[in-house]
Short mmCIF file of C-alpha atoms in Angstrom, two decimals:
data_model
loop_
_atom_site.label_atom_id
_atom_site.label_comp_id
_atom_site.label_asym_id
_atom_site.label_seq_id
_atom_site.Cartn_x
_atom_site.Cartn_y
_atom_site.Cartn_z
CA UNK H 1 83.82 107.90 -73.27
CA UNK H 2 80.89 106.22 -73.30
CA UNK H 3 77.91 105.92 -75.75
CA UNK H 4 75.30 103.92 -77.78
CA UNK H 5 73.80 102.93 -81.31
CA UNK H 6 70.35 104.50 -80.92
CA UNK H 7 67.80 103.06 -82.59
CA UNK H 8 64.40 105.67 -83.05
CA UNK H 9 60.85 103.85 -83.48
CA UNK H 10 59.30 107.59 -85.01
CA UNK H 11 56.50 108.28 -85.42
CA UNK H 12 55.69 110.88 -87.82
CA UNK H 13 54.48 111.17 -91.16
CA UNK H 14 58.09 110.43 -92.82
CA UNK H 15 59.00 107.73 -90.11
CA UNK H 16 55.89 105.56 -90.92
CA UNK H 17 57.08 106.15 -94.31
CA UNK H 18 60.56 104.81 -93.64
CA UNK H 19 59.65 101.45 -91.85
CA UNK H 20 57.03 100.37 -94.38
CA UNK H 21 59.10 100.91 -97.04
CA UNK H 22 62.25 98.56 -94.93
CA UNK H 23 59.46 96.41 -93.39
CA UNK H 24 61.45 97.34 -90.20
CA UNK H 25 60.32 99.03 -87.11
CA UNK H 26 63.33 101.90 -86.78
CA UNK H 27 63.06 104.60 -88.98
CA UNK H 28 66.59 106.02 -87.65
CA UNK H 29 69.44 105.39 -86.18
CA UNK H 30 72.36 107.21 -84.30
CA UNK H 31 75.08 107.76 -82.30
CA UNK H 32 74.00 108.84 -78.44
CA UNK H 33 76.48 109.98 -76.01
CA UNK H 34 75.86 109.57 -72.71
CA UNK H 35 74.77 112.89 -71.60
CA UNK H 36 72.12 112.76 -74.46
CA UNK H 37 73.53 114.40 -77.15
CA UNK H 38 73.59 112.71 -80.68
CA UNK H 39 75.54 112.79 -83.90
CA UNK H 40 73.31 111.67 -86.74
CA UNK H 41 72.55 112.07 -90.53
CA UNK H 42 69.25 113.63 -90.77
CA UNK H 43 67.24 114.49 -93.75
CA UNK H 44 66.85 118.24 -92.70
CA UNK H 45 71.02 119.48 -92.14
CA UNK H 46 72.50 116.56 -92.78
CA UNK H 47 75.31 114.90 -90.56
CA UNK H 48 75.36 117.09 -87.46
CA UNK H 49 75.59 116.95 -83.61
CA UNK H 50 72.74 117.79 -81.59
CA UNK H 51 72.67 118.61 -78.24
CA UNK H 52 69.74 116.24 -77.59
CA UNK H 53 68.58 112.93 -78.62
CA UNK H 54 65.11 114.24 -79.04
CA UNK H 55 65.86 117.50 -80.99
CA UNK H 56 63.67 117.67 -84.13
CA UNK H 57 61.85 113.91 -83.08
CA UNK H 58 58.47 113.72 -82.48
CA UNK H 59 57.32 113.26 -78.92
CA UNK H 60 56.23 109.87 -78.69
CA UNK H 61 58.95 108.44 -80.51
CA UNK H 62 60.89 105.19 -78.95
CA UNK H 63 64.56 104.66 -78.78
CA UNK H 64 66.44 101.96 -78.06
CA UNK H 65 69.67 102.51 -76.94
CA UNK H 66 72.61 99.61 -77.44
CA UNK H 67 76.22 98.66 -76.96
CA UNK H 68 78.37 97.36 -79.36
CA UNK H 69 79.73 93.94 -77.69
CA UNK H 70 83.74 93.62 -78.24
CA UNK H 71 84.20 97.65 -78.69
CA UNK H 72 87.16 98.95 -77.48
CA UNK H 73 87.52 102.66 -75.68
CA UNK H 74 89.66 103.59 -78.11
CA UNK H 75 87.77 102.12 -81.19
CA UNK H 76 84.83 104.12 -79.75
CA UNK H 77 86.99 107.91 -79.96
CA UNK H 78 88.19 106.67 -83.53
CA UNK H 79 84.75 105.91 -84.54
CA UNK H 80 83.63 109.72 -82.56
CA UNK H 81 86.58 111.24 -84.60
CA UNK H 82 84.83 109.74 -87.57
CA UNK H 83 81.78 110.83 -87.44
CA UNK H 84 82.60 114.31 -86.60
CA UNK H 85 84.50 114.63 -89.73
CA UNK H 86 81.57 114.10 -91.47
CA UNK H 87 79.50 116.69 -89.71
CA UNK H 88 78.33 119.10 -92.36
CA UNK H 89 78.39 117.12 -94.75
CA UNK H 90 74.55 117.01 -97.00
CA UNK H 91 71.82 113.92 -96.48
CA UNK H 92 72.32 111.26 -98.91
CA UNK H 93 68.97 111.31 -101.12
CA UNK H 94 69.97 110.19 -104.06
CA UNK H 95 71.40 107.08 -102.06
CA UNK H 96 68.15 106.67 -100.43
CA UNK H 97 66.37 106.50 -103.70
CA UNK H 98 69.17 104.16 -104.58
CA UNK H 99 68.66 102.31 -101.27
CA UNK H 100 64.54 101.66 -102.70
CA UNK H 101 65.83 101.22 -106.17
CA UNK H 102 68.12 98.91 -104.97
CA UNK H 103 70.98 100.63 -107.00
CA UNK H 104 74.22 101.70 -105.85
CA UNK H 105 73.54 105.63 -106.58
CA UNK H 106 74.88 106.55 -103.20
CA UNK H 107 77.36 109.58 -103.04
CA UNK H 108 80.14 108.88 -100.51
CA UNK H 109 80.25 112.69 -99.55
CA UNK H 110 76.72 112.05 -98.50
CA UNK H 111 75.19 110.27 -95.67
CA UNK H 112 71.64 108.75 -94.37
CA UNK H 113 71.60 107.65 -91.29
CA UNK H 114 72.70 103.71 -91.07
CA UNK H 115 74.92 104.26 -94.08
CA UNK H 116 76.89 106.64 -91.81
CA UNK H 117 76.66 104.63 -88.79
CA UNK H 118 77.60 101.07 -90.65
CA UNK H 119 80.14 102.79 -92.80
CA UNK H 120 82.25 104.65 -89.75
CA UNK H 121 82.36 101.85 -87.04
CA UNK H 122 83.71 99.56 -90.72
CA UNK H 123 86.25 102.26 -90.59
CA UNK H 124 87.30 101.29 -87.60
CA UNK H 125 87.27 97.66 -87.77
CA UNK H 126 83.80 97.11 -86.44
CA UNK H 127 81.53 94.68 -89.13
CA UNK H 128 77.75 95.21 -87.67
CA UNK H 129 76.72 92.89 -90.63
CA UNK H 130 79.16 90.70 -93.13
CA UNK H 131 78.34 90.63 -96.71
CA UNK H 132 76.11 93.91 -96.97
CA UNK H 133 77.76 97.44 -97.97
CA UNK H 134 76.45 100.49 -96.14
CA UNK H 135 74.13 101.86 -98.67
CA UNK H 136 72.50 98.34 -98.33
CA UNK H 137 71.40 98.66 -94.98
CA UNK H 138 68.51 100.16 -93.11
CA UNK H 139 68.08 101.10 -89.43
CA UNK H 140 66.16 97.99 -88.85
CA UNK H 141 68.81 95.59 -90.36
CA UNK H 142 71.04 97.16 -88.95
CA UNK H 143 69.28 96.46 -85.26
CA UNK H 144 69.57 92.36 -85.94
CA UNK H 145 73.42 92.58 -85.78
CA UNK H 146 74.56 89.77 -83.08
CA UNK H 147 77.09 92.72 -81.82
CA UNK H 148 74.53 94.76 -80.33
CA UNK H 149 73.30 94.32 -76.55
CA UNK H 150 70.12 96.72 -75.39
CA UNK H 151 71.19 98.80 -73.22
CA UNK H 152 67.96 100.21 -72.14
CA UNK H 153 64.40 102.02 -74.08
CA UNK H 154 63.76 105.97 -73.38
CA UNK H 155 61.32 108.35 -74.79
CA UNK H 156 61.15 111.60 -76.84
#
């Protein structure tokens, strides 16, 4: 198995939105398997797998795809296994609002998308960033962890 952090640059209304409000640059952030498909946290569905990176992105939109420096295979189908138990479960709003707030309102049967992706590779013994919890982070601050190696850049 082999597959990448995927970092989206959007650019719709609601992605603009997202990076001025985390003075970041990615609005969103994933898993990406190789043949494409994704398993993300998205505000319409929630955590699901999609059968392509670009379903429900708008065209134009940026993604930068990485590795994860030090992962094992098998930490890799743990973290899989991980996410997929999650899938169906609702977007984390109120954890959003607690995320501009900066409150801890999040709902751990709830997921935005870096929460989810911080929170399950922690689960399996992988620390993208020391000293901040999940609910902390944003795709962008998630993008400056030292673990992470570009991979390569493709385009909705």
């Amino acid at each position: 198995m082999k597959g990448y952090i995927a970092f989206y640059r959007g650019t719709s209304l609601i992605s603009r939105i997202i990076r001025k409000f985390t003075w970041g640059e990615f609005s969103h952030v994933a898993y990406m398997f190789e043949d494409g498909r994704v398993i993300e946290a998205w505000h319409r569905g929630g955590v699901q797998e999609r059968k392509s990176y670009h379903d429900g992105h708008t065209a134009g939109t940026r993604i930068e795809r990485y590795q994860i420096e030090g992962m094992t295979v098998m930490q890799e189908e743990l973290f899989v296994q991980a996410l997929r138990h999650e899938i169906g479960c609702k977007y984390d709003l109120k954890g959003i609002v607690g995320f501009i707030r900066r409150r801890d309102i999040n709902d751990m049967n709830k997921w935005f998308c870096s929460e989810l992706i911080m929170q399950k590779l922690k689960d399996v013994g992988i620390e993208l960033l020391l000293r901040i919890k999940p609910y902390q982070t944003s795709p962008t601050e998630l993008n400056v962890s030292p673990l992470l190696e570009l991979v390569d850049i493709v385009v909705v």
